[in-house]
GROMACS .gro file of C-alpha atoms in nm:
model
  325
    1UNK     CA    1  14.302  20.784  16.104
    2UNK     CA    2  14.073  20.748  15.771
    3UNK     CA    3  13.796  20.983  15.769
    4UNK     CA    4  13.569  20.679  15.755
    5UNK     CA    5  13.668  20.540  16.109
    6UNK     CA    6  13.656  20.911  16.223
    7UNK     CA    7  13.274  20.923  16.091
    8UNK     CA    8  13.224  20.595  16.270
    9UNK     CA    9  13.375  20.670  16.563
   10UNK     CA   10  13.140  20.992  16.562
   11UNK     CA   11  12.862  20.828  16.502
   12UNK     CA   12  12.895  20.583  16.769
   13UNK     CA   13  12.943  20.828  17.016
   14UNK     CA   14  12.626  21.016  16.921
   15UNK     CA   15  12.435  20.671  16.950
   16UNK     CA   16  12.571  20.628  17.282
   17UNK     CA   17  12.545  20.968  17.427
   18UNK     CA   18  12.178  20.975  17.301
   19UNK     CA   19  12.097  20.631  17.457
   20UNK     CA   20  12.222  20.763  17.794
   21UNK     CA   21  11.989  21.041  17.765
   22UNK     CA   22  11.768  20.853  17.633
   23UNK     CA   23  11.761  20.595  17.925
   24UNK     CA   24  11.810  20.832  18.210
   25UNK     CA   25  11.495  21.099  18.050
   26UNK     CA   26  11.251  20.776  18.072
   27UNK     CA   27  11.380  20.610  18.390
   28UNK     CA   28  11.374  20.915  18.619
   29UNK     CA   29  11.039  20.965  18.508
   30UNK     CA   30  10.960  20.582  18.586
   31UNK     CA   31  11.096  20.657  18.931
   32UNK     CA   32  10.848  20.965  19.012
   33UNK     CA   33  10.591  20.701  18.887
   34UNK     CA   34  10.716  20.445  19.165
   35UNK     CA   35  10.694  20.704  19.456
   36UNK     CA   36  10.310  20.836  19.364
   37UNK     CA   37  10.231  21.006  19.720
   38UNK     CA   38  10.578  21.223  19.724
   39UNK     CA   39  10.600  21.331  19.380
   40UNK     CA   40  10.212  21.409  19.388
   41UNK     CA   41  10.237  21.617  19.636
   42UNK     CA   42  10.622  21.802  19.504
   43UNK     CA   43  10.396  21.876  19.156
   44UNK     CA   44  10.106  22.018  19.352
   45UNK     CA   45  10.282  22.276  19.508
   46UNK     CA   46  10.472  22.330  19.161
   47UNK     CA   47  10.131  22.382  18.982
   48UNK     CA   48   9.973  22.581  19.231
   49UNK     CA   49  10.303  22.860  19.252
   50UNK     CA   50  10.253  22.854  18.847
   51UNK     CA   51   9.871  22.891  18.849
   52UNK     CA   52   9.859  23.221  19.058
   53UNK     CA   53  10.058  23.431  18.838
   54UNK     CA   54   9.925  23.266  18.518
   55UNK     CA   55   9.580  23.319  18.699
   56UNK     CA   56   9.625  23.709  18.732
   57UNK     CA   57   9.789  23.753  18.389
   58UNK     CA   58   9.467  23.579  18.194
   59UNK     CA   59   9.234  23.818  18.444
   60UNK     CA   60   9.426  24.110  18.330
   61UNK     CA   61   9.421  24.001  17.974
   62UNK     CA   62   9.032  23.966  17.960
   63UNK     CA   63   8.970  24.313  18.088
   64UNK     CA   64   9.175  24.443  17.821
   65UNK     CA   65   8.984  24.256  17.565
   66UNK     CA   66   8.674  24.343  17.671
   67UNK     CA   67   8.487  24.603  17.463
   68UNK     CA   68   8.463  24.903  17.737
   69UNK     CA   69   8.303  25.146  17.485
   70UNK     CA   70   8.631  25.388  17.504
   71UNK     CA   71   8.524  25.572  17.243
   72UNK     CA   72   8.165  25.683  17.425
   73UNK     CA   73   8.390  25.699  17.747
   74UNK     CA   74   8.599  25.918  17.581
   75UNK     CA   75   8.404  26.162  17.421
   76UNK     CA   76   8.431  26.491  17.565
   77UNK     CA   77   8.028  26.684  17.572
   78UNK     CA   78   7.985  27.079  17.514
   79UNK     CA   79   7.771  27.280  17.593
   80UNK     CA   80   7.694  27.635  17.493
   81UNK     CA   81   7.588  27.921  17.611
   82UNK     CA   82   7.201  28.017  17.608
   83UNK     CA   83   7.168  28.273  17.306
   84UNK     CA   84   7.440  28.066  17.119
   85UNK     CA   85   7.306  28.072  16.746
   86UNK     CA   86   7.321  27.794  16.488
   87UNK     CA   87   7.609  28.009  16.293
   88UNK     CA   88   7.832  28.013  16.587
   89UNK     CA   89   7.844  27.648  16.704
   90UNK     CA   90   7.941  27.553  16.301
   91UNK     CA   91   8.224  27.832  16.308
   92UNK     CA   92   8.294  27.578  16.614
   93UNK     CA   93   8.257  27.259  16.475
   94UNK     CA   94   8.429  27.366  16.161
   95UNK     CA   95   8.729  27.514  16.397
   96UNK     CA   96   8.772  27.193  16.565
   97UNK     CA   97   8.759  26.949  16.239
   98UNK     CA   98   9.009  27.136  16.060
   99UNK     CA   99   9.265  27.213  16.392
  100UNK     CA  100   9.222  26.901  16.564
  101UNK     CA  101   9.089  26.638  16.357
  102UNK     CA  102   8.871  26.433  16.608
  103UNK     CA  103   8.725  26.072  16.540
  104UNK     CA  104   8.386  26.260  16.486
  105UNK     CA  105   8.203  26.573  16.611
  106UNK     CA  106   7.812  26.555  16.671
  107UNK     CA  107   7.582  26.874  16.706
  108UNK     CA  108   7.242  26.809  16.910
  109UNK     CA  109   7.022  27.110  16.846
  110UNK     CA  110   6.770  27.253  17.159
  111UNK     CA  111   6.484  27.103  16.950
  112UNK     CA  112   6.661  26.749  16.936
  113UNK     CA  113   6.785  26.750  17.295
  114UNK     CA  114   6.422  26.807  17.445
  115UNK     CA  115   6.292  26.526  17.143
  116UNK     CA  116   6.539  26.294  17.316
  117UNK     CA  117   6.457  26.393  17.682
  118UNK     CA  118   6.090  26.370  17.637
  119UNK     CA  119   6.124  25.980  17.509
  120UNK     CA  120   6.372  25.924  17.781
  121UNK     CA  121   6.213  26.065  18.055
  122UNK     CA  122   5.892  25.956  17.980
  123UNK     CA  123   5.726  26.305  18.101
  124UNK     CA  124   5.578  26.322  17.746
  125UNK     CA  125   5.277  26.600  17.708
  126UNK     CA  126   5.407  26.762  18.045
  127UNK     CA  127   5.691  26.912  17.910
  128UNK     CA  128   5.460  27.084  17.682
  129UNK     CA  129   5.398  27.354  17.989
  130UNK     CA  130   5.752  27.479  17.949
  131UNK     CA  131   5.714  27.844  17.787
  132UNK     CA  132   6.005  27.787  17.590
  133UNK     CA  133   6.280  27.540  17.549
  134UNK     CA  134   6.531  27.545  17.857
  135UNK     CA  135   6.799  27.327  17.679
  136UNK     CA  136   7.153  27.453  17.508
  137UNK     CA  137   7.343  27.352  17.236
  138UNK     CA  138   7.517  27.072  17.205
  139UNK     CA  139   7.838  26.895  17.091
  140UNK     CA  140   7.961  26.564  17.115
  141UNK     CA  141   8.328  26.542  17.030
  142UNK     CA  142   8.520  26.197  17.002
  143UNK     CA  143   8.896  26.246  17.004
  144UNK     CA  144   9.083  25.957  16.756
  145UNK     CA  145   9.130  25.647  16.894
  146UNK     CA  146   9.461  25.512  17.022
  147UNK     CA  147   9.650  25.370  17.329
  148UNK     CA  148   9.563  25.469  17.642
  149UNK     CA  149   9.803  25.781  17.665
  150UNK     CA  150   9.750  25.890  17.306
  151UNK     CA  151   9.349  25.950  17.366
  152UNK     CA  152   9.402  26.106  17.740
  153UNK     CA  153   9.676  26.421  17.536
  154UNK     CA  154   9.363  26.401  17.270
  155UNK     CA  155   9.101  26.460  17.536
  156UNK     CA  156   9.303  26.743  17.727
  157UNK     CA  157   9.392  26.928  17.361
  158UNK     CA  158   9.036  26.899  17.273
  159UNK     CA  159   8.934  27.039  17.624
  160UNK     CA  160   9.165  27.315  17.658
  161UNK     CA  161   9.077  27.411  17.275
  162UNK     CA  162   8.720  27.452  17.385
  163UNK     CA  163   8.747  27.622  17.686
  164UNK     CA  164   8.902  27.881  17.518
  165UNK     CA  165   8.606  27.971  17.326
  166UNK     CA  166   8.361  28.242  17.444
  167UNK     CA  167   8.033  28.095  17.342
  168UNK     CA  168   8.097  27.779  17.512
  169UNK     CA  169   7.927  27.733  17.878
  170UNK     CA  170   8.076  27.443  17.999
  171UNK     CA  171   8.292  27.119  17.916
  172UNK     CA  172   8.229  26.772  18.031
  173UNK     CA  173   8.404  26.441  17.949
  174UNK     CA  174   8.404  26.137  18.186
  175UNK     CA  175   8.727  25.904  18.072
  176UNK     CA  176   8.836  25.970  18.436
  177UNK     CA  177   8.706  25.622  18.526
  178UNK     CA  178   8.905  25.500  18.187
  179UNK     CA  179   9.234  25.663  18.335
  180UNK     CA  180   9.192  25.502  18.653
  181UNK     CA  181   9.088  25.175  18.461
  182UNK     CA  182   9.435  25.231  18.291
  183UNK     CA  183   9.607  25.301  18.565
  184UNK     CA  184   9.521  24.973  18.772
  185UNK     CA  185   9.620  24.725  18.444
  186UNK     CA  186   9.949  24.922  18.450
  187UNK     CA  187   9.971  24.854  18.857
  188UNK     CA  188   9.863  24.443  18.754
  189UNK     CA  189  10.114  24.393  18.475
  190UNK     CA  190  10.370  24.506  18.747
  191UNK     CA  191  10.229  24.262  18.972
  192UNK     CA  192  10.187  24.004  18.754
  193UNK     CA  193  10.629  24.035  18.666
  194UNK     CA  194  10.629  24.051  19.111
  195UNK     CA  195  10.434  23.720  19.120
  196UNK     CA  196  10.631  23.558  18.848
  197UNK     CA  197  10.987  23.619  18.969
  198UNK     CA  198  10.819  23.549  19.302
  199UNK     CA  199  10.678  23.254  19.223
  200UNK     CA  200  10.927  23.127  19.001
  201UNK     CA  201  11.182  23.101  19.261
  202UNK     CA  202  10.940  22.931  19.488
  203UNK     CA  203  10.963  22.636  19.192
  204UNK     CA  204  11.364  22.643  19.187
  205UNK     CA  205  11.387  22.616  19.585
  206UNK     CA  206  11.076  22.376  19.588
  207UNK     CA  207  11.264  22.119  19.326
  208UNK     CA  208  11.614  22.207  19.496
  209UNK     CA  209  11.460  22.112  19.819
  210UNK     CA  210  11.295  21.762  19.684
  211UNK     CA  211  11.602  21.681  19.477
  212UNK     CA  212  11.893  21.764  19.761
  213UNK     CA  213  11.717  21.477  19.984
  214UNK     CA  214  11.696  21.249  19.687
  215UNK     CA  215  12.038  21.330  19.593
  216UNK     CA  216  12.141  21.237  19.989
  217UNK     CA  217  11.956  20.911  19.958
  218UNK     CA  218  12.196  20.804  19.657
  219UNK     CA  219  12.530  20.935  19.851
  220UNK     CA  220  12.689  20.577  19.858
  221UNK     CA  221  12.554  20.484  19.461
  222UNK     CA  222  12.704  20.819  19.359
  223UNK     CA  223  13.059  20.794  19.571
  224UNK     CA  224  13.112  20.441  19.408
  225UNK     CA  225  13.008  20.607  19.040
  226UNK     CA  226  13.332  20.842  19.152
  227UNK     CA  227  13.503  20.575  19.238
  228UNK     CA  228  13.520  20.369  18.873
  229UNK     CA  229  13.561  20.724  18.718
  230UNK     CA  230  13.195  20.858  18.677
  231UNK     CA  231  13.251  21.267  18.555
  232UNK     CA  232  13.025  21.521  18.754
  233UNK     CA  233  12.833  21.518  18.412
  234UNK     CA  234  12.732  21.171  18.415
  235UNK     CA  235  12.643  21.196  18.825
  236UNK     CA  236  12.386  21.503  18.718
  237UNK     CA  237  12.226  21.363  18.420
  238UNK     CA  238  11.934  21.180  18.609
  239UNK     CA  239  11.889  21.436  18.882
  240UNK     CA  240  11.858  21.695  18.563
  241UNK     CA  241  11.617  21.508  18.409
  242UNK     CA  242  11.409  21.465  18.707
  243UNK     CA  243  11.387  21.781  18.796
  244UNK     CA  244  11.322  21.875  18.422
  245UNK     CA  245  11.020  21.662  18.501
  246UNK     CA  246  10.930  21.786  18.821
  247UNK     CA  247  10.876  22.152  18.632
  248UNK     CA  248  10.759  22.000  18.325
  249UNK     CA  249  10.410  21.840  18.544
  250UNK     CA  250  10.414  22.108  18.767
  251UNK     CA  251  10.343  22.372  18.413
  252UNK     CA  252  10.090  22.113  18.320
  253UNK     CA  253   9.889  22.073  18.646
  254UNK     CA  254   9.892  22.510  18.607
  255UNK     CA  255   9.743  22.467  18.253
  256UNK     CA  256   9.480  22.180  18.388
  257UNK     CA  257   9.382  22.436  18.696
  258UNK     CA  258   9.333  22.731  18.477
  259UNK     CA  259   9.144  22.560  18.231
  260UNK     CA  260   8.916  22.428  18.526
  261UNK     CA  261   8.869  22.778  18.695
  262UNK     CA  262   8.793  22.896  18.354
  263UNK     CA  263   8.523  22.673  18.295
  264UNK     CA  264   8.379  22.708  18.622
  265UNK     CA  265   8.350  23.061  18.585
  266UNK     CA  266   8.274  23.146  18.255
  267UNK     CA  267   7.888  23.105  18.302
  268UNK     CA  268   7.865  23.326  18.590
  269UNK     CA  269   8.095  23.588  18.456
  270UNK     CA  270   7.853  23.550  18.134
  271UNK     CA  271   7.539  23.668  18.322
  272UNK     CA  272   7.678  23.947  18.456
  273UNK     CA  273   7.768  24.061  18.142
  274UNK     CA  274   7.470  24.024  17.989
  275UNK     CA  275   7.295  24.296  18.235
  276UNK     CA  276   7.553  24.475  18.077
  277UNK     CA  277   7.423  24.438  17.734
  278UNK     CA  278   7.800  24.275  17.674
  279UNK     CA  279   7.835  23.966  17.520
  280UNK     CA  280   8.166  23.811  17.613
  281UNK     CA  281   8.420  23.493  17.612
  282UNK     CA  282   8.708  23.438  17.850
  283UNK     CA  283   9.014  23.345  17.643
  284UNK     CA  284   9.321  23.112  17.773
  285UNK     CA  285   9.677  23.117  17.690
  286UNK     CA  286   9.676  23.010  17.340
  287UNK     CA  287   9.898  22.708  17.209
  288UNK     CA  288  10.220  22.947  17.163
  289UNK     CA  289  10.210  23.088  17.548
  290UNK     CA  290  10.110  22.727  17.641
  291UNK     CA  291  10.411  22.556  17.560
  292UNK     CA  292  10.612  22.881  17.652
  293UNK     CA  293  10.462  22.794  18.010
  294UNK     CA  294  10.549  22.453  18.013
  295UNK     CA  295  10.925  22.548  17.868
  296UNK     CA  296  10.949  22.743  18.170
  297UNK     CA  297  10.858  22.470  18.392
  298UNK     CA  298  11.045  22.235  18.298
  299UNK     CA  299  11.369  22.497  18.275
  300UNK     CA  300  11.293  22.614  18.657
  301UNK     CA  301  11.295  22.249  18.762
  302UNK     CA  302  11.593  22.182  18.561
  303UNK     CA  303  11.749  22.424  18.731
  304UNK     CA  304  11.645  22.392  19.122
  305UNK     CA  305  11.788  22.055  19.024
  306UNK     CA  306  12.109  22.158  18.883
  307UNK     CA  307  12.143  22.415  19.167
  308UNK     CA  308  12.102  22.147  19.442
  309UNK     CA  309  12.315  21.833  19.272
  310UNK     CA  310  12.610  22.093  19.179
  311UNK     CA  311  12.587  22.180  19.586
  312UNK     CA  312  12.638  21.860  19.637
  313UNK     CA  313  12.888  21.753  19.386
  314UNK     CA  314  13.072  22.046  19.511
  315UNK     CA  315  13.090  21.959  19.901
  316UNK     CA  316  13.210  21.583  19.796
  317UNK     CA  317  13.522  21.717  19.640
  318UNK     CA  318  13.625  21.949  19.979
  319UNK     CA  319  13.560  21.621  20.100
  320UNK     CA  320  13.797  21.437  19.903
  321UNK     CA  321  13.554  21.150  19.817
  322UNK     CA  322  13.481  21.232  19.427
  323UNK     CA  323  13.654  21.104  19.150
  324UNK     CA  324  13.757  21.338  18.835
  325UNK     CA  325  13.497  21.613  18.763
   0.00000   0.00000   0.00000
């Protein structure tokens, strides 16, 4: 054989394995289009399984992208012994910038604390009574910034470093709220790979289910296919393909219902915010995770498909009624 009849021969088999394809990708999907009411309600349940994961993922995902002031939160507050001089809490800022290198360290003298109380409070000339000023030293230490983990080790060196020190009365931070904050988007992402697998199988067993009975409603078409020497590949090819589709609307109906919930509560979610003093947007998937959604729908209901025709392919020959495989 001359290489030229090879490269012909090669090319007409690619022509005609792509026009099977071709044919059996558009006319399965032509087929869900002729029964409206069944596959309707098939890619329902299919969008809803994918929404609810997909749902708690972009919830989780907004939190974390929401500006929750860590590095106030995180800050741990000293404060000094009465008698402590001016001298002494340098020797202790000084001590901490050069050991520990926090994000920042900020003294608030007696005089500035009660300057700051008195336009707070709003007491004004009454405080004026007091004999002398009641208020300590102060230090506001901010620990570098980092993940999670990283500034909770900062914030317990920094404490134990100042508890150690004789001058100092007492230590206060309050990133226990921030831990537990932590700790729940820890326990989400764990839920969120629960809900998926979870969820994800409800799609295979979903599009197994639907294409098993429309695999048993072609029993005689595909036993005659055996018959004039149709190959298990050829018998699968349109059940792939609609299952492929099956997961392919189902991803897009999850993308249409997320974008919907979105919408309906980003105005809400906006005012509370704003009593906040936070301005913020809710942001979706993106374009990449988008189609990485829809790749996994359509691979889940190619494969509840493949699962359910290879059953079935598989009890015909026991049976002795297929043809070559």
């Amino acid at each position: 054989m001359s290489y030229d009849v090879w490269v012909r021969q090669i090319r007409r088999k690619n022509r005609a394995w792509l026009r099977r394809h071709s044919y059996s990708f558009f006319s399965s999907l032509g087929v869900l289009v002729q029964h409206k009411i069944g596959t309707l309600m098939t890619v329902l349940v299919l969008g809803i399984a994918m929404f609810l994961p997909l749902g708690l993922y972009i919830t989780l995902t907004n939190l974390q992208g929401m500006d929750l002031r860590q590095d106030e939160w995180s800050a741990v507050t000293v404060f000094f012994k009465s008698g402590t001089t001016r001298e002494e809490v340098k020797q202790v800022a000084d001590a901490l910038e050069k050991s520990l290198q926090p994000e920042s360290v900020v003294v608030i003298s007696p005089d500035e604390g009660m300057a700051d109380f008195r336009d707070a409070s709003g007491f004004g000339e009454s405080l004026d009574i007091l004999e002398e000023n009641p208020l300590p030293w102060v230090m506001q230490v901010s620990p570098r910034q980092g993940s999670t983990e990283q500034v909770e080790e900062r914030v317990a060196e920094l404490t134990g470093f100042l508890q150690s020190i004789d001058s100092i009365e007492v230590t206060q931070f309050d990133y226990k709220w921030l831990q537990r904050l932590g700790r729940m988007m820890e326990l989400g992402h764990a839920a969120v790979t629960v809900l998926i697998l979870l969820f994800g199988l409800t799609v295979v067993v979903v599009v197994a289910n639907t294409i098993r009975l429309d695999v048993a409603s072609h029993t005689e078409e595909i036993e005659i296919l055996a018959l004039v020497g149709a190959g298990n590949a050829f018998v699968r090819q349109p059940f792939l393909y609609t299952g492929l589709w099956y997961g392919l609307m189902g991803g897009l109906l999850a993308m249409l219902l997320l974008g919907l919930t979105m919408l309906y509560l980003a105005r809400p979610l906006g005012l509370l915010l704003e009593t906040y003093g936070t301005v913020f947007s809710l942001r979706g998937l993106g374009g990449y995770k988008t189609l990485w959604v829809l790749v996994g729908g359509g691979f889940l209901g190619w494969l509840g498909a493949w699962i359910s025709v290879q059953r079935y392919l598989r009890r015909l020959r026991v049976g002795g009624r297929l043809g070559r495989s």
